[in-house]
Short mmCIF file of C-alpha atoms in Angstrom, two decimals:
data_model
loop_
_atom_site.label_atom_id
_atom_site.label_comp_id
_atom_site.label_asym_id
_atom_site.label_seq_id
_atom_site.Cartn_x
_atom_site.Cartn_y
_atom_site.Cartn_z
CA MET W 669 5.48 -30.11 -2.61
CA LYS W 670 4.34 -32.72 -5.09
CA GLY W 671 1.85 -31.59 -7.67
CA SER W 672 2.21 -27.89 -6.77
CA ARG W 673 2.89 -25.03 -9.17
CA PHE W 674 6.25 -24.35 -7.51
CA LYS W 675 9.56 -25.39 -9.04
CA LEU W 676 11.63 -24.96 -5.87
CA ASN W 677 11.29 -26.49 -2.40
CA GLN W 678 9.00 -23.99 -0.71
CA ASN W 679 9.38 -25.74 2.67
CA HIS W 680 12.82 -24.14 2.87
CA ALA W 681 13.42 -20.76 4.66
CA PRO W 682 17.14 -20.08 4.15
CA ILE W 683 17.47 -16.80 6.09
CA HIS W 684 15.54 -18.15 9.05
CA GLU W 685 17.58 -21.35 9.03
CA ALA W 686 20.88 -19.44 8.82
CA LEU W 687 19.87 -17.28 11.78
CA GLU W 688 19.00 -20.35 13.85
CA THR W 689 22.40 -21.84 13.03
CA PHE W 690 24.07 -18.55 13.96
CA ARG W 691 22.19 -18.43 17.28
CA ARG W 692 23.50 -21.86 18.25
CA MET W 693 27.10 -20.86 17.48
CA ARG W 694 27.28 -18.31 20.34
CA VAL W 695 29.60 -16.03 18.37
CA VAL W 696 31.26 -13.23 20.40
CA PRO W 697 30.11 -9.92 18.85
CA PHE W 698 32.67 -7.21 18.14
CA ASP W 699 30.45 -5.71 15.46
CA VAL W 700 27.23 -3.71 15.35
CA PRO W 701 24.49 -3.39 16.53
CA GLY W 702 25.84 -1.97 19.76
CA HIS W 703 23.33 -3.63 22.05
CA LYS W 704 25.42 -6.84 21.62
CA ARG W 705 22.60 -9.38 21.41
CA GLY W 706 20.62 -7.35 23.94
CA ARG W 707 23.13 -7.32 26.80
CA GLY W 708 23.68 -3.57 26.54
CA ASN W 709 20.01 -2.70 26.58
CA PRO W 710 18.18 -4.88 29.12
CA GLU W 711 14.92 -2.91 28.92
CA LEU W 712 14.78 -3.51 25.16
CA THR W 713 15.58 -7.18 25.67
CA GLU W 714 12.82 -7.51 28.25
CA PHE W 715 10.37 -5.80 25.91
CA LEU W 716 11.18 -7.73 22.73
CA GLY W 717 12.58 -10.94 24.19
CA GLN W 718 16.02 -12.52 23.96
CA LYS W 719 15.12 -14.61 20.91
CA CYS W 720 14.30 -11.44 18.99
CA VAL W 721 17.25 -9.22 19.95
CA GLY W 722 19.61 -12.20 19.70
CA VAL W 723 19.10 -12.33 15.94
CA ASP W 724 19.06 -8.56 15.41
CA VAL W 725 22.43 -8.76 13.74
CA ASN W 726 24.49 -7.09 11.05
CA SER W 727 25.47 -8.47 7.66
CA MET W 728 28.31 -11.01 7.80
CA LYS W 729 29.57 -13.76 5.51
CA PRO W 730 27.39 -16.59 6.90
CA LEU W 731 24.27 -14.36 6.72
CA ASP W 732 24.88 -12.69 3.33
CA ASN W 733 24.39 -9.01 2.47
CA LEU W 734 21.14 -7.45 1.25
CA CYS W 735 22.97 -4.96 -1.01
CA HIS W 736 24.72 -7.73 -2.95
CA PRO W 737 23.26 -11.12 -2.00
CA VAL W 738 25.18 -14.24 -2.98
CA SER W 739 24.02 -16.94 -0.54
CA VAL W 740 21.07 -17.20 1.88
CA ILE W 741 19.41 -13.89 0.93
CA ARG W 742 19.82 -14.71 -2.75
CA GLU W 743 18.25 -18.11 -2.14
CA ALA W 744 15.36 -16.50 -0.22
CA GLU W 745 14.77 -14.14 -3.14
CA GLU W 746 14.76 -17.04 -5.60
CA LEU W 747 12.18 -18.85 -3.47
CA ALA W 748 10.04 -15.71 -3.31
CA ALA W 749 10.23 -15.29 -7.09
CA ASP W 750 9.16 -18.91 -7.53
CA ALA W 751 6.28 -18.55 -5.04
CA PHE W 752 4.96 -15.39 -6.71
CA GLY W 753 5.56 -16.45 -10.31
CA ALA W 754 8.11 -13.71 -10.96
CA ALA W 755 11.42 -13.74 -12.82
CA HIS W 756 13.05 -12.11 -9.82
CA ALA W 757 12.07 -10.96 -6.33
CA PHE W 758 13.85 -8.46 -4.10
CA LEU W 759 13.50 -8.41 -0.32
CA MET W 760 12.69 -4.84 0.69
CA VAL W 761 13.13 -3.51 4.24
CA GLY W 762 11.94 0.05 3.60
CA GLY W 763 8.29 -0.87 3.24
CA THR W 764 6.34 -0.96 0.00
CA THR W 765 7.11 2.75 -0.27
CA SER W 766 10.68 1.76 -1.20
CA SER W 767 9.38 -0.88 -3.62
CA VAL W 768 7.11 1.61 -5.38
CA GLN W 769 9.84 4.23 -5.57
CA THR W 770 12.24 1.68 -7.03
CA MET W 771 9.73 0.84 -9.78
CA VAL W 772 9.34 4.47 -10.77
CA LEU W 773 13.06 5.25 -10.53
CA THR W 774 13.86 2.17 -12.63
CA ALA W 775 11.45 3.17 -15.38
CA CYS W 776 11.78 6.96 -15.35
CA LYS W 777 14.42 9.64 -15.71
CA ARG W 778 14.07 13.41 -15.49
CA GLY W 779 11.59 14.69 -18.06
CA ASP W 780 10.10 11.27 -18.86
CA GLU W 781 6.32 10.98 -18.82
CA ILE W 782 4.55 8.28 -16.82
CA ILE W 783 0.84 7.48 -17.15
CA LEU W 784 -0.93 6.84 -13.83
CA PRO W 785 -4.16 7.38 -11.93
CA ARG W 786 -4.18 10.38 -9.60
CA ASN W 787 -5.40 8.26 -6.65
CA VAL W 788 -1.96 6.75 -6.16
CA HIS W 789 -0.17 6.42 -2.85
CA ARG W 790 2.09 9.33 -1.97
CA SER W 791 5.15 7.10 -2.51
CA VAL W 792 4.54 7.28 -6.27
CA LEU W 793 4.49 11.06 -6.28
CA ASN W 794 7.48 11.15 -3.92
CA ALA W 795 9.38 9.16 -6.56
CA LEU W 796 8.43 11.78 -9.18
CA VAL W 797 9.88 14.45 -6.89
CA LEU W 798 13.11 12.45 -6.70
CA CYS W 799 13.54 11.64 -10.40
CA GLY W 800 11.84 14.58 -12.11
CA ALA W 801 9.44 12.53 -14.22
CA ILE W 802 6.21 14.13 -15.43
CA PRO W 803 2.85 12.59 -14.41
CA VAL W 804 0.16 12.07 -17.04
CA TYR W 805 -2.99 11.48 -15.03
CA VAL W 806 -5.80 9.18 -16.07
CA ASN W 807 -8.38 10.68 -13.76
CA PRO W 808 -10.53 7.90 -12.34
CA GLU W 809 -14.28 7.72 -12.52
CA VAL W 810 -15.92 8.32 -9.14
CA ASP W 811 -18.75 6.26 -7.68
CA GLN W 812 -21.09 9.10 -6.74
CA ARG W 813 -22.90 7.15 -4.02
CA LEU W 814 -19.76 5.93 -2.25
CA GLY W 815 -17.57 8.92 -3.06
CA ILE W 816 -14.63 6.67 -3.95
CA SER W 817 -12.44 6.66 -7.01
CA LEU W 818 -12.68 3.59 -9.22
CA GLY W 819 -10.16 1.94 -11.53
CA MET W 820 -8.57 3.03 -14.81
CA GLN W 821 -10.93 2.72 -17.77
CA ARG W 822 -9.42 0.99 -20.80
CA GLU W 823 -10.40 3.76 -23.21
CA GLN W 824 -8.87 6.42 -20.93
CA VAL W 825 -5.59 4.52 -20.77
CA ALA W 826 -5.62 4.04 -24.54
CA LYS W 827 -6.28 7.79 -25.00
CA ALA W 828 -3.39 8.72 -22.68
CA ILE W 829 -1.03 6.35 -24.52
CA LYS W 830 -2.07 7.77 -27.90
CA GLU W 831 -1.66 11.38 -26.73
CA HIS W 832 1.66 10.70 -24.96
CA PRO W 833 3.47 8.17 -27.17
CA LYS W 834 6.84 8.98 -25.58
CA ALA W 835 5.67 8.03 -22.08
CA VAL W 836 7.89 5.32 -20.63
CA ALA W 837 5.45 3.50 -18.34
CA VAL W 838 1.89 3.01 -17.15
CA LEU W 839 1.34 2.55 -13.41
CA VAL W 840 -1.75 0.79 -12.05
CA ASN W 841 -3.20 0.28 -8.56
CA ASN W 842 -4.12 -3.41 -8.18
CA PRO W 843 -6.28 -3.26 -6.11
CA THR W 844 -7.14 0.14 -4.65
CA TYR W 845 -7.48 0.44 -0.89
CA TYR W 846 -11.20 -0.28 -1.32
CA GLY W 847 -10.67 -3.45 -3.40
CA ILE W 848 -11.33 -1.98 -6.86
CA CYS W 849 -9.36 -3.57 -9.74
CA SER W 850 -8.79 -2.30 -13.28
CA ASP W 851 -8.57 -4.52 -16.37
CA LEU W 852 -4.91 -5.28 -15.70
CA ARG W 853 -4.35 -7.73 -18.56
CA ALA W 854 -5.68 -5.22 -21.09
CA ILE W 855 -3.62 -2.35 -19.66
CA VAL W 856 -0.44 -4.46 -19.70
CA LYS W 857 -1.13 -5.37 -23.33
CA MET W 858 -1.71 -1.72 -24.32
CA ALA W 859 1.44 -0.57 -22.53
CA HIS W 860 3.63 -3.25 -24.10
CA GLU W 861 2.26 -2.64 -27.59
CA ALA W 862 3.26 1.00 -27.16
CA GLY W 863 6.76 0.06 -25.96
CA MET W 864 6.01 1.13 -22.39
CA MET W 865 6.55 -0.71 -19.12
CA CYS W 866 3.62 -1.60 -16.89
CA LEU W 867 4.24 -1.03 -13.18
CA VAL W 868 1.77 -2.25 -10.55
CA ASP W 869 1.32 -0.97 -7.01
CA GLU W 870 0.09 -4.21 -5.49
CA ALA W 871 0.45 -3.13 -1.86
CA HIS W 872 -2.96 -4.56 -1.03
CA GLY W 873 -2.85 -7.60 -3.32
CA THR W 874 -0.40 -10.09 -1.79
CA HIS W 875 -3.20 -12.65 -1.49
CA PHE W 876 -3.95 -12.51 -5.23
CA TYR W 877 -0.98 -14.84 -5.74
CA PHE W 878 -2.35 -17.54 -3.43
CA GLY W 879 -6.14 -17.35 -3.54
CA GLY W 880 -8.64 -19.01 -5.81
CA GLY W 881 -11.38 -16.81 -7.25
CA LEU W 882 -9.50 -13.57 -6.58
CA PRO W 883 -8.52 -10.93 -9.16
CA VAL W 884 -5.54 -11.56 -11.43
CA SER W 885 -2.12 -10.80 -9.95
CA ALA W 886 0.35 -8.45 -11.62
CA MET W 887 2.83 -11.17 -12.54
CA GLU W 888 0.10 -13.40 -13.96
CA ALA W 889 -1.15 -10.45 -16.03
CA GLY W 890 2.34 -9.96 -17.51
CA ALA W 891 3.31 -6.74 -15.71
CA ASP W 892 6.98 -5.74 -15.69
CA MET W 893 7.24 -4.84 -12.00
CA ALA W 894 5.00 -5.14 -8.94
CA SER W 895 5.32 -3.90 -5.36
CA VAL W 896 3.81 -6.34 -2.87
CA SER W 897 3.16 -5.46 0.80
CA MET W 898 3.85 -8.77 2.49
CA HIS W 899 3.29 -7.09 5.84
CA LYS W 900 -0.30 -6.23 4.96
CA SER W 901 -2.17 -9.37 3.94
CA GLY W 902 0.90 -11.64 3.83
CA GLY W 903 1.67 -11.75 7.55
CA SER W 904 5.29 -10.52 7.69
CA LEU W 905 6.58 -7.79 10.01
CA THR W 906 5.62 -4.18 9.41
CA GLN W 907 7.94 -2.43 6.91
CA SER W 908 8.83 -5.64 5.05
CA SER W 909 7.91 -5.89 1.39
CA LEU W 910 8.71 -7.59 -1.91
CA LEU W 911 9.52 -6.11 -5.29
CA LEU W 912 8.71 -8.51 -8.14
CA THR W 913 9.98 -8.21 -11.71
CA GLY W 914 9.10 -9.89 -14.98
CA PRO W 915 11.46 -11.59 -17.45
CA ASP W 916 12.20 -8.47 -19.53
CA VAL W 917 13.46 -6.35 -16.61
CA HIS W 918 17.21 -6.17 -15.95
CA ALA W 919 17.51 -7.38 -12.35
CA GLY W 920 21.03 -6.02 -11.93
CA TYR W 921 19.92 -2.49 -12.79
CA VAL W 922 16.96 -2.77 -10.42
CA ARG W 923 19.37 -3.76 -7.63
CA GLN W 924 21.43 -0.64 -8.37
CA ILE W 925 18.31 1.52 -8.11
CA ILE W 926 17.32 -0.13 -4.82
CA ASN W 927 20.77 0.53 -3.41
CA LEU W 928 20.47 4.26 -4.14
CA THR W 929 17.99 4.67 -1.28
CA GLN W 930 17.65 1.45 0.73
CA THR W 931 19.67 0.99 3.92
CA THR W 932 22.99 -0.85 3.82
CA SER W 933 22.07 -2.31 7.23
CA GLY W 934 19.13 -4.49 6.28
CA SER W 935 17.16 -5.79 9.28
CA TYR W 936 17.41 -9.55 9.63
CA LEU W 937 14.20 -9.47 11.66
CA LEU W 938 12.40 -8.04 8.62
CA MET W 939 14.14 -10.29 6.11
CA SER W 940 13.53 -13.46 8.11
CA SER W 941 9.87 -12.48 8.52
CA LEU W 942 9.60 -12.24 4.72
CA ASP W 943 11.29 -15.62 4.37
CA ILE W 944 9.04 -17.35 6.91
CA SER W 945 5.88 -15.63 5.64
CA ARG W 946 6.60 -16.59 2.03
CA ARG W 947 6.97 -20.22 3.15
CA ASN W 948 3.70 -20.01 5.07
CA LEU W 949 1.81 -18.64 2.07
CA ALA W 950 3.32 -21.20 -0.29
CA GLN W 951 2.30 -24.01 2.04
CA ARG W 952 -1.09 -22.78 3.25
CA GLY W 953 -1.99 -19.59 1.40
CA ARG W 954 -4.73 -20.98 -0.81
CA GLN W 955 -6.59 -22.47 2.15
CA ILE W 956 -6.02 -19.41 4.36
CA PHE W 957 -7.25 -16.84 1.86
CA HIS W 958 -10.27 -18.95 0.98
CA GLN W 959 -11.22 -18.69 4.66
CA VAL W 960 -10.52 -14.94 4.68
CA ALA W 961 -12.78 -14.44 1.64
CA ASP W 962 -15.55 -16.47 3.29
CA MET W 963 -15.29 -14.35 6.46
CA ALA W 964 -15.48 -11.13 4.47
CA GLU W 965 -18.50 -12.32 2.49
CA TYR W 966 -20.25 -13.36 5.71
CA ALA W 967 -19.48 -9.98 7.31
CA ARG W 968 -20.80 -8.14 4.23
CA GLU W 969 -24.11 -9.98 4.42
CA GLU W 970 -24.48 -9.38 8.17
CA ILE W 971 -23.56 -5.69 7.99
CA ASN W 972 -25.94 -5.05 5.11
CA ALA W 973 -28.69 -6.80 7.09
CA ILE W 974 -28.27 -4.21 9.88
CA GLY W 975 -29.61 -1.46 7.64
CA GLY W 976 -28.12 1.98 7.07
CA TYR W 977 -24.68 0.64 6.14
CA TYR W 978 -23.56 -0.51 2.72
CA ALA W 979 -20.78 -3.09 2.71
CA PHE W 980 -20.01 -3.17 -0.98
CA GLY W 981 -18.69 -6.07 -3.02
CA LYS W 982 -18.69 -7.67 -6.46
CA GLU W 983 -22.00 -6.07 -7.39
CA LEU W 984 -19.91 -2.98 -8.26
CA VAL W 985 -18.17 -4.83 -11.10
CA ASN W 986 -19.01 -3.23 -14.45
CA GLY W 987 -16.35 -4.75 -16.69
CA ASN W 988 -14.27 -1.58 -17.03
CA SER W 989 -13.70 1.02 -14.28
CA VAL W 990 -14.51 -1.77 -11.82
CA PHE W 991 -13.20 -4.73 -13.78
CA ASP W 992 -12.98 -6.91 -10.69
CA PHE W 993 -13.31 -6.64 -6.92
CA ASP W 994 -11.19 -8.05 -4.11
CA ILE W 995 -13.76 -9.83 -1.97
CA THR W 996 -11.41 -9.97 1.04
CA LYS W 997 -11.78 -6.18 1.42
CA LEU W 998 -14.48 -5.29 3.95
CA SER W 999 -15.26 -1.72 2.92
CA VAL W 1000 -18.39 -0.16 4.42
CA HIS W 1001 -20.18 3.06 3.43
CA THR W 1002 -21.45 4.90 6.53
CA LEU W 1003 -23.03 8.17 5.42
CA ASP W 1004 -26.57 6.76 5.40
CA ILE W 1005 -26.49 6.53 9.22
CA GLY W 1006 -25.43 10.18 9.34
CA LEU W 1007 -21.81 9.52 10.31
CA ALA W 1008 -18.61 10.06 8.39
CA GLY W 1009 -16.39 7.02 8.10
CA ILE W 1010 -13.76 8.61 10.35
CA GLU W 1011 -16.42 9.13 13.03
CA VAL W 1012 -17.34 5.43 12.96
CA TYR W 1013 -13.61 4.64 13.06
CA ASP W 1014 -13.22 6.72 16.24
CA ILE W 1015 -16.31 5.25 17.91
CA LEU W 1016 -15.20 1.68 17.20
CA ARG W 1017 -11.84 2.35 18.84
CA ASP W 1018 -12.98 4.53 21.75
CA GLU W 1019 -16.22 2.76 22.66
CA TYR W 1020 -15.65 -0.85 21.54
CA ASP W 1021 -11.86 -1.38 21.58
CA ILE W 1022 -11.91 -2.28 17.88
CA GLN W 1023 -9.14 -0.88 15.68
CA ILE W 1024 -9.97 -0.87 11.99
CA GLU W 1025 -7.63 0.09 9.15
CA PHE W 1026 -9.05 3.51 8.37
CA GLY W 1027 -12.06 5.75 8.10
CA ASP W 1028 -12.36 8.48 5.51
CA ILE W 1029 -15.10 10.97 4.75
CA GLY W 1030 -17.70 8.38 3.77
CA ASN W 1031 -16.34 4.87 4.36
CA ILE W 1032 -14.47 2.56 6.71
CA LEU W 1033 -12.20 -0.36 5.90
CA ALA W 1034 -11.79 -3.36 8.18
CA TYR W 1035 -8.72 -5.21 6.93
CA LEU W 1036 -9.23 -8.97 7.04
CA SER W 1037 -6.28 -11.28 6.60
CA ILE W 1038 -4.52 -14.43 7.72
CA GLY W 1039 -4.70 -13.68 11.45
CA ASP W 1040 -8.43 -12.94 11.74
CA ARG W 1041 -10.97 -15.24 13.40
CA ALA W 1042 -14.72 -15.56 13.07
CA GLN W 1043 -15.39 -14.38 16.63
CA GLU W 1044 -13.65 -11.04 15.97
CA VAL W 1045 -15.73 -10.55 12.84
CA GLU W 1046 -18.88 -11.19 14.89
CA ARG W 1047 -17.71 -8.59 17.42
CA LEU W 1048 -17.25 -6.03 14.66
CA VAL W 1049 -20.69 -6.70 13.21
CA SER W 1050 -22.31 -6.40 16.65
CA ALA W 1051 -20.48 -3.12 17.33
CA LEU W 1052 -21.63 -1.63 14.03
CA ALA W 1053 -25.22 -2.59 14.85
CA GLU W 1054 -24.93 -0.86 18.23
CA ILE W 1055 -23.32 2.23 16.70
CA ARG W 1056 -26.26 2.57 14.34
CA ARG W 1057 -28.70 2.25 17.27
CA ARG W 1058 -26.81 4.64 19.56
CA PHE W 1059 -25.33 7.24 17.24
CA GLN W 1060 -27.39 7.37 14.04
CA THR W 1061 -28.21 10.94 13.10
CA ASP W 1062 -29.36 13.14 10.25
CA GLY W 1063 -26.64 13.17 7.60
CA THR W 1064 -27.49 16.57 6.15
CA GLY W 1065 -24.35 18.50 5.29
CA LEU W 1066 -22.00 15.51 5.11
CA LEU W 1067 -19.53 15.48 2.26
CA SER W 1068 -18.93 12.29 0.29
CA GLN W 1069 -16.30 13.09 -2.34
CA GLU W 1070 -13.04 11.19 -1.88
CA TYR W 1071 -11.39 12.34 -5.11
CA ILE W 1072 -11.07 15.83 -6.59
CA ASP W 1073 -9.65 16.27 -10.10
CA PRO W 1074 -6.28 18.03 -9.81
CA GLN W 1075 -5.23 21.04 -11.84
CA VAL W 1076 -1.58 20.23 -12.60
CA VAL W 1077 0.51 23.35 -13.25
CA THR W 1078 4.09 22.05 -13.01
CA SER W 1079 5.98 18.84 -12.25
CA PRO W 1080 6.14 17.57 -8.66
CA GLN W 1081 9.95 17.96 -8.61
CA ASP W 1082 9.95 21.55 -9.93
CA ALA W 1083 7.23 22.54 -7.45
CA PHE W 1084 8.84 20.82 -4.47
CA TYR W 1085 12.21 22.55 -4.98
CA ALA W 1086 10.91 25.92 -6.23
CA ASP W 1087 10.98 29.19 -4.29
CA LYS W 1088 8.03 29.16 -1.95
CA CYS W 1089 6.30 30.99 0.86
CA SER W 1090 3.94 29.95 3.66
CA LEU W 1091 0.44 31.41 3.72
CA PRO W 1092 -2.68 30.90 5.86
CA LEU W 1093 -4.83 28.13 4.41
CA ARG W 1094 -7.64 30.29 3.00
CA GLU W 1095 -5.20 32.75 1.44
CA THR W 1096 -3.72 30.02 -0.78
CA GLU W 1097 -6.74 29.68 -3.09
CA GLY W 1098 -5.66 29.92 -6.71
CA MET W 1099 -1.99 29.38 -5.92
CA VAL W 1100 0.23 26.37 -6.70
CA CYS W 1101 1.00 24.01 -3.83
CA SER W 1102 4.61 22.96 -3.19
CA GLU W 1103 3.93 20.19 -0.66
CA PHE W 1104 1.61 17.25 0.04
CA VAL W 1105 -1.66 17.24 1.95
CA MET W 1106 -3.38 13.94 2.65
CA CYS W 1107 -5.39 11.85 5.07
CA TYR W 1108 -3.32 8.91 6.31
CA PRO W 1109 -4.30 6.19 5.91
CA PRO W 1110 -4.83 5.70 2.99
CA GLY W 1111 -2.10 8.17 2.02
CA ILE W 1112 -3.62 9.35 -1.27
CA PRO W 1113 -2.78 13.07 -1.60
CA ILE W 1114 -5.59 15.60 -1.63
CA LEU W 1115 -2.94 18.00 -2.91
CA ALA W 1116 0.47 17.22 -4.40
CA PRO W 1117 3.33 19.55 -5.33
CA GLY W 1118 2.62 21.39 -8.57
CA GLU W 1119 -1.19 21.37 -8.26
CA ARG W 1120 -3.50 24.40 -8.16
CA ILE W 1121 -5.26 24.99 -4.84
CA THR W 1122 -9.00 25.45 -5.34
CA ALA W 1123 -11.83 26.45 -3.02
CA GLU W 1124 -13.22 22.92 -3.28
CA ILE W 1125 -9.92 21.45 -2.09
CA LEU W 1126 -9.70 23.90 0.82
CA ASP W 1127 -13.28 23.03 1.84
CA TYR W 1128 -12.35 19.35 1.77
CA ILE W 1129 -9.21 19.86 3.88
CA GLU W 1130 -11.08 21.86 6.52
CA TYR W 1131 -13.94 19.35 6.58
CA ALA W 1132 -11.58 16.38 6.93
CA LYS W 1133 -9.74 18.13 9.77
CA ALA W 1134 -13.01 18.92 11.55
CA LYS W 1135 -14.16 15.30 11.28
CA GLY W 1136 -10.92 14.06 12.85
CA CYS W 1137 -9.04 12.64 9.86
CA ASN W 1138 -5.33 12.15 10.47
CA MET W 1139 -3.92 14.82 8.18
CA THR W 1140 -0.27 14.61 7.14
CA GLY W 1141 2.16 16.07 4.63
CA PRO W 1142 2.56 19.83 5.14
CA GLU W 1143 5.49 21.49 6.85
CA ASP W 1144 3.02 23.10 9.26
CA PRO W 1145 1.88 20.22 11.52
CA ASP W 1146 -1.40 21.95 12.35
CA ILE W 1147 -2.15 22.54 8.65
CA LEU W 1148 -3.14 26.12 9.31
CA LYS W 1149 -0.73 27.21 6.57
CA LEU W 1150 0.43 25.78 3.25
CA ASN W 1151 3.64 26.28 1.30
CA VAL W 1152 2.94 27.70 -2.14
CA LEU W 1153 5.05 28.75 -5.12
CA THR W 1154 5.92 32.42 -5.21
CA GLY W 1155 4.82 34.28 -8.29
CA ARG W 1156 2.28 31.66 -9.39
#
């Protein structure tokens, strides 16, 4: 790729090529998986196709081993690192959840403090449950009109670092689900000057590495580690992800951390999809994401012209809590037509056969990426116009808040494993929660283990349930009860 920024031959896809060679060899399988290239499960083969099940294979010498790669997987990881500008890249088959947890477990041990915004994905807090680290929250500013949490303000991060000089890391969302970006370069600089690592949850920022005019990527900003959801905007299969590390991170130790929790039977379907998708982005990513950004900007203009909706964009940028905005994110505020975002989400699916990424209390997100076409964007815009005409109502009584400041009483690990009891929802006010409660997506906890349950939080949970949000987390699937700490 003459004249490109890449040092390696990005036209190469070593895992994919090794699987194609293996397919042609017609090896007799006396190993797992037990379906034996699909012969033992004809219904599965018919559903997925022979080409797919034929390469659903186990680790073997010609195909390398994800736990300790020395050949084709190692080469695929080197190509990924080169494509993303990282010192090292790890292929992850447990989703970006496993990437995020690896970052936290690499940086933190029991009792260590980690500075982070509270509007993190549950995978971050799950990692704190596992390792026993203590969260130091930089509570984000909230956009009062949109009801969404914004980025980390520089002065708030600096204050947290000053007040917690023994913290081991700062974790940043880049971007948030809604496309909001913090001043990542400044935060990295502050963390490093304080001797702390900077970890970046970049689940929704794969395209930052391949698009012109988009916010800075974690590796470009000098972050130590970044979790990248290739299956979101990068085009790989669901559950496949990358973990990127900078030059000052010990790759061997990171591999040990990964192997604590990641499967020893890595899916070659997932790994080959990462390999092929990385090649696709290296070859065509800049052109593709330019087109995606253009589609999103067009959709924003058209939706705002309908009236009643607010498809927000770079006008939110204020140089601090909204340092930058990901223009590929098509986030739309719906409350001004009298409908919660989740209600618009349901109408789009049930009435118009349009599945968007999520709806929350006040907003919807239509996820645009490499597979979208202009005609589908037009269909979405037309449907939103019809929804306003058919379903607009008085919005009196609608809630808008997406983020409620937590009252942290104890660490997530201590709360999760403490003695607990189950009480009816309204009887838990004032008590300390020992489990998660969240709307999924986006998977940002309303309550996390160790946090005080307030009347405001209970109102929010009941409202979200009534509006049809997909509520997850508690042991009680109906969320009529919550587990709380006894004696607190």
